[in-house]
Amino acid sequence: MKRIIIGFEVHQPFRVRRDFFWNPRFRQGLEDRFFDTETNREIFERIKRQCYIPATNIILESIEKAEEEGREVKYFFSISGTFLEQAERWGKDVIELFQQLSYTHKVEFLAQTYYHSITGLWEDKSEWREQVKMHKGIIKSYFREDPITFENTELITNKEIIEEAERMGFKMFISEGTEKNLKGKSPNYVYRLRGHNISLLFRNFRLSDDIAFRFSKRDWDQYPLTASKFADWISISEGNVGLIFVDYETFGEHHKEDTGILHFLRWLPIELGKRGVEMTLPREVYNDAYNEIDIEHTTSWADIEKNEKSWLGNIMQWAYDDAVRRAEMPSKELGNEYLKVWRYFTTSDNYYYLFLGSGGPAEVHSYFNAFGSPIDAFINEFYAITVFLHEELAKLNIMNEPYIFTREGKRASIAWNYKEFMEIIMRDERFKDHMKHLKEWLGK
Amino acid sequence: MRRIESLWLPDDIKNVWMITFEVQKIASMGGLGNAVYNIAKRLSERGINVTVFMPSHGRHLNDYYRSFLKLRNIDIVIEGNRKGIDNNYYPYKIGFEEGNLENFKIVLVKGLDYNTGRILDSWNIYDNVMEKASLLTRGLEGYVLHNIDKLPDLIHAHDWHAVIPAIRIKQLLEERRVIIPVLYTIHLLNQVGAPWHYASQDWSGIEDCYHYVWMVSRHNLYKYSYVWDSLSNGYIEKFGCYEADMISTVSYSYLTFDVYNFVGNWIANKSCITYNGTDWSVEEAENKVVQLYGTKDRRELRKKLLSALHTLRIIPDDYTSGNILWNNRSRIGLRDDWTYEDLGDGPLILFTGRVVYQKGLDLLLRAMKLVVNEINNARLLIFGIPAKDYGLLWDIIERTAEIKDNVRLILGKVDSELYKLYHYASSLLAVPSRWEPFGINAVEAMAVGLPVVAYAVGGLRETIIDIRENPDQGTGFLVKPESIDELAKNIKISIYLSEAADNNDISLLSKIQDLKINDSTYWNKVRINAANRVKMKFRWEVVINSLIECYKRALEMAKYRALASF
């Protein structure tokens, strides 16, 4: 490959209080009652020290040094809104560093959902669209960029989400290079969604996971992974343009500094340059579509199955998700703090903690789990969203059962009163035929 | 020959032996044969006696070649046995045919018994290539011993097939205290490897003795097996780089990006560059056009050629390629009699080269679709040589079918004069190679005043001057490698510039973004620049000067080798 795109997922969630069920709180501010601000701050500050500051400094130096040498070093970042909120509170220096990166014009900031949420999987995409718009807004305000590349949370991709992204004006969509969708094609090309104008880039998960998962595995036959070896692999790979996309926390947090990961980050662009491999960006290749492709499956970058089941795959996750959707319209009706806090519940991490499984995937989930176990997570998270919902209902004087919209047998948005019902129909016309049930539901 | 203490060294380079698998007009697949032929011819013109050694490839058994090369048998018979790893002995019997091509001498190494002939005389150049190279070594070993009084002043090995023969000769002579410089030219890296047994005295003949090897700044004493196994990891080309006195390759880019990466940059101080060259010239092409068409106006000629495709009958040699084309003929404008449907007048993009992944025709066709979206009458003529990559050929046909009114896919041999005329008439040549050691087609195009749009890879970065970098001397555009979008953009700019010049229409220049050109005739200037650049740097008579310089450096390095033993 002559061209490589390298980018990082930068995200921190607001974690639900890990003891919310056992020690419920009723007297603090809304966010502090449900979310563990202290833990969130501690985690952010630790990772800032170990990763965000040193890794970003290395990238900035790489870009500047390369400029002096007449080379180009380029990276993309997909930074969630919740990360930027946390950085605004506990790490302004991180934001300043990212802003310095943006001044170099060698960095692309992608769009995603502000809350890094799984709302893209909801039947009704209204909330997802709002979160994407919010994210575009925050990227514009911090980095003065209008993203044209979209990365849905955790690379959760299906045709519907890509089409929605295209309707919102995006020209490039980042997806996981799974066999299910590629069907034997190489991930190292730009594709165009069949019959559409939006282009797709597929993550080369083998090369990405070499860094993200295998870098410090001593029992890996390729250990130690040096920048020159990795650059060799890239340069001899077949294809037109490859995509490497990993969590930013890979550099200093998942693999600690003593593994040599930060040196790897420093040397990789130099070694790529030696081999004549150009670093490029998604926004620079959207017109480079090599072939058209059909997307028939829902895919993501998580686990072995690489589908949506890491977030919506068991009954605990479905129940939590239903509760979150029940609270959507009341939160929107109440607005302000309620809406903001409700949106923290939509963050994918809160779903991810509820994953049940075994083997490698369970180990990965366990590593990332803010709770002791999925069941522990469920008890506290489900109780939290239930208490949150019932407080909202009380505030809105709602005493009746909800109206649950369905589409093709799938539970969708949930209304608690006439206003919310009409709002749902207004924002998504596909639910119009539910009008016939309105009178019956209202008991008139 | 001059004596230094107990050693003999050439004074000057007057006699050169070349070892190769290909020579144009005898047996050639493309670039290598062309380069060897021209180098030998030009050196001879400079008064250097050149003898080219190659496997016979069975050419001596063919009457045409016998008379064309005036072949005569040399009365030398080399017989012996090679010992296999199975401990069995394998006999060989080798003879020689001597002849002349142009102004240089040819020695064909042939088999004198069935088993040897089966290998050395096989018509396909690269059949049993390892064995051919091994028997060639055995043959040349014997030839040297029979001609010890007629030794060359330099041995020039072309590509990996010639490495072991050349090093064996070097060794034979060094043992006799005769120091003959060896120049090893890498035209294309193949990264071929073999166990030491293959090169050794048991099989190909290299004795495992101590000898001096240049190591960055001094000579070290190593055994041949150590150089093969430990320093070269069994790679023949690496071995050649350690053992040769001087390495040459076809461009700085190829040397620094490809050869260094494979061999190591320690060869920097014993390497040199010899570009490939061409004989094409704009004057010759112009004369031909005037003679045939009564005009030298490129636009007029283009129109005529595009409307005469129905008379162009080209059939690929390769049966399967032909079969695939034939079955898709209606989709790609190929007619039932193997001629082509005409294309309407319009700016013409030319592609030439083998239909292989390296050449990037798949990328060009995708870019062409973007070009056609904006410039509906843009035409692309593909003069391709089928190379049995049928998966790629299918893709090329599919993409061609998508823009059938704009593209003609012409696979097979084209008359060389006509081929030049298409170059003369075109608006630009596209060279979308993914990698390219040199890229002779770009130089040939520029020679007849055809600007080039190419990916910035390998030798193309040295042959083409980007208009953006140097508007006064630019010869085309260099594009970000493998970017379809950038290729399309640069082709569009070139077409607008070309059309502005051909039609004297300055308004077309306003369609060009990212480049400020105010002169509607600018493309004519680029055409002149292109032809001039070839005259200055890439005509064979110029190129040969750098090769002679390289020979001199090889002689110097050989002297160091000789002195290392003191």
PDB file of N, CA and C in Angstrom, chain B residues 77-104:
ATOM      1  N   VAL B  77      33.877 -27.533 -25.951  1.00  0.00           N
ATOM      2  CA  VAL B  77      32.865 -28.366 -25.308  1.00  0.00           C
ATOM      3  C   VAL B  77      33.170 -28.393 -23.814  1.00  0.00           C
ATOM      4  N   ILE B  78      32.179 -28.041 -23.035  1.00  0.00           N
ATOM      5  CA  ILE B  78      32.356 -28.042 -21.583  1.00  0.00           C
ATOM      6  C   ILE B  78      31.546 -29.204 -21.028  1.00  0.00           C
ATOM      7  N   GLU B  79      32.220 -30.113 -20.372  1.00  0.00           N
ATOM      8  CA  GLU B  79      31.528 -31.263 -19.805  1.00  0.00           C
ATOM      9  C   GLU B  79      31.820 -31.355 -18.319  1.00  0.00           C
ATOM     10  N   GLY B  80      30.895 -31.888 -17.577  1.00  0.00           N
ATOM     11  CA  GLY B  80      31.141 -32.072 -16.145  1.00  0.00           C
ATOM     12  C   GLY B  80      29.920 -32.643 -15.465  1.00  0.00           C
ATOM     13  N   ASN B  81      30.005 -32.715 -14.169  1.00  0.00           N
ATOM     14  CA  ASN B  81      28.891 -33.227 -13.374  1.00  0.00           C
ATOM     15  C   ASN B  81      28.558 -32.239 -12.274  1.00  0.00           C
ATOM     16  N   ARG B  82      27.285 -32.146 -12.003  1.00  0.00           N
ATOM     17  CA  ARG B  82      26.881 -31.366 -10.835  1.00  0.00           C
ATOM     18  C   ARG B  82      26.364 -32.350  -9.787  1.00  0.00           C
ATOM     19  N   LYS B  83      26.671 -32.069  -8.526  1.00  0.00           N
ATOM     20  CA  LYS B  83      26.286 -32.997  -7.475  1.00  0.00           C
ATOM     21  C   LYS B  83      25.061 -32.442  -6.751  1.00  0.00           C
ATOM     22  N   GLY B  84      23.996 -33.225  -6.757  1.00  0.00           N
ATOM     23  CA  GLY B  84      22.756 -32.763  -6.143  1.00  0.00           C
ATOM     24  C   GLY B  84      22.749 -32.962  -4.642  1.00  0.00           C
ATOM     25  N   ILE B  85      21.740 -32.412  -3.990  1.00  0.00           N
ATOM     26  CA  ILE B  85      21.665 -32.610  -2.537  1.00  0.00           C
ATOM     27  C   ILE B  85      21.319 -34.067  -2.216  1.00  0.00           C
ATOM     28  N   ASP B  86      20.892 -34.799  -3.259  1.00  0.00           N
ATOM     29  CA  ASP B  86      20.631 -36.230  -3.064  1.00  0.00           C
ATOM     30  C   ASP B  86      21.901 -37.066  -3.248  1.00  0.00           C
ATOM     31  N   ASN B  87      23.035 -36.379  -3.387  1.00  0.00           N
ATOM     32  CA  ASN B  87      24.339 -37.027  -3.578  1.00  0.00           C
ATOM     33  C   ASN B  87      24.497 -37.708  -4.936  1.00  0.00           C
ATOM     34  N   ASN B  88      23.530 -37.576  -5.810  1.00  0.00           N
ATOM     35  CA  ASN B  88      23.671 -38.102  -7.169  1.00  0.00           C
ATOM     36  C   ASN B  88      24.379 -37.068  -8.032  1.00  0.00           C
ATOM     37  N   TYR B  89      24.998 -37.549  -9.094  1.00  0.00           N
ATOM     38  CA  TYR B  89      25.693 -36.646 -10.008  1.00  0.00           C
ATOM     39  C   TYR B  89      24.852 -36.431 -11.260  1.00  0.00           C
ATOM     40  N   TYR B  90      24.812 -35.199 -11.714  1.00  0.00           N
ATOM     41  CA  TYR B  90      24.003 -34.849 -12.880  1.00  0.00           C
ATOM     42  C   TYR B  90      24.930 -34.275 -13.954  1.00  0.00           C
ATOM     43  N   PRO B  91      25.130 -35.013 -15.042  1.00  0.00           N
ATOM     44  CA  PRO B  91      26.087 -34.550 -16.055  1.00  0.00           C
ATOM     45  C   PRO B  91      25.530 -33.399 -16.901  1.00  0.00           C
ATOM     46  N   TYR B  92      26.428 -32.583 -17.391  1.00  0.00           N
ATOM     47  CA  TYR B  92      26.037 -31.530 -18.335  1.00  0.00           C
ATOM     48  C   TYR B  92      27.063 -31.472 -19.457  1.00  0.00           C
ATOM     49  N   LYS B  93      26.630 -31.014 -20.613  1.00  0.00           N
ATOM     50  CA  LYS B  93      27.516 -30.878 -21.768  1.00  0.00           C
ATOM     51  C   LYS B  93      27.097 -29.604 -22.498  1.00  0.00           C
ATOM     52  N   ILE B  94      28.002 -28.649 -22.537  1.00  0.00           N
ATOM     53  CA  ILE B  94      27.632 -27.301 -22.994  1.00  0.00           C
ATOM     54  C   ILE B  94      28.515 -26.875 -24.167  1.00  0.00           C
ATOM     55  N   GLY B  95      27.881 -26.202 -25.125  1.00  0.00           N
ATOM     56  CA  GLY B  95      28.632 -25.655 -26.256  1.00  0.00           C
ATOM     57  C   GLY B  95      28.274 -24.184 -26.454  1.00  0.00           C
ATOM     58  N   PHE B  96      28.841 -23.584 -27.503  1.00  0.00           N
ATOM     59  CA  PHE B  96      28.681 -22.143 -27.705  1.00  0.00           C
ATOM     60  C   PHE B  96      28.455 -21.814 -29.170  1.00  0.00           C
ATOM     61  N   GLU B  97      27.692 -20.802 -29.411  1.00  0.00           N
ATOM     62  CA  GLU B  97      27.508 -20.267 -30.764  1.00  0.00           C
ATOM     63  C   GLU B  97      27.913 -18.806 -30.712  1.00  0.00           C
ATOM     64  N   GLU B  98      28.684 -18.391 -31.692  1.00  0.00           N
ATOM     65  CA  GLU B  98      29.110 -17.002 -31.716  1.00  0.00           C
ATOM     66  C   GLU B  98      28.469 -16.304 -32.909  1.00  0.00           C
ATOM     67  N   GLY B  99      28.073 -15.090 -32.704  1.00  0.00           N
ATOM     68  CA  GLY B  99      27.472 -14.357 -33.815  1.00  0.00           C
ATOM     69  C   GLY B  99      27.599 -12.869 -33.583  1.00  0.00           C
ATOM     70  N   ASN B 100      26.964 -12.093 -34.456  1.00  0.00           N
ATOM     71  CA  ASN B 100      27.016 -10.642 -34.322  1.00  0.00           C
ATOM     72  C   ASN B 100      25.621 -10.044 -34.426  1.00  0.00           C
ATOM     73  N   LEU B 101      25.406  -9.044 -33.614  1.00  0.00           N
ATOM     74  CA  LEU B 101      24.164  -8.272 -33.699  1.00  0.00           C
ATOM     75  C   LEU B 101      24.597  -6.812 -33.766  1.00  0.00           C
ATOM     76  N   GLU B 102      24.161  -6.120 -34.773  1.00  0.00           N
ATOM     77  CA  GLU B 102      24.633  -4.739 -34.996  1.00  0.00           C
ATOM     78  C   GLU B 102      26.157  -4.748 -34.968  1.00  0.00           C
ATOM     79  N   ASN B 103      26.717  -4.010 -33.996  1.00  0.00           N
ATOM     80  CA  ASN B 103      28.164  -3.873 -33.959  1.00  0.00           C
ATOM     81  C   ASN B 103      28.795  -4.591 -32.765  1.00  0.00           C
ATOM     82  N   PHE B 104      28.058  -5.473 -32.128  1.00  0.00           N
ATOM     83  CA  PHE B 104      28.655  -6.183 -30.991  1.00  0.00           C
ATOM     84  C   PHE B 104      28.523  -7.692 -31.173  1.00  0.00           C
TER      85      PHE B 104
END
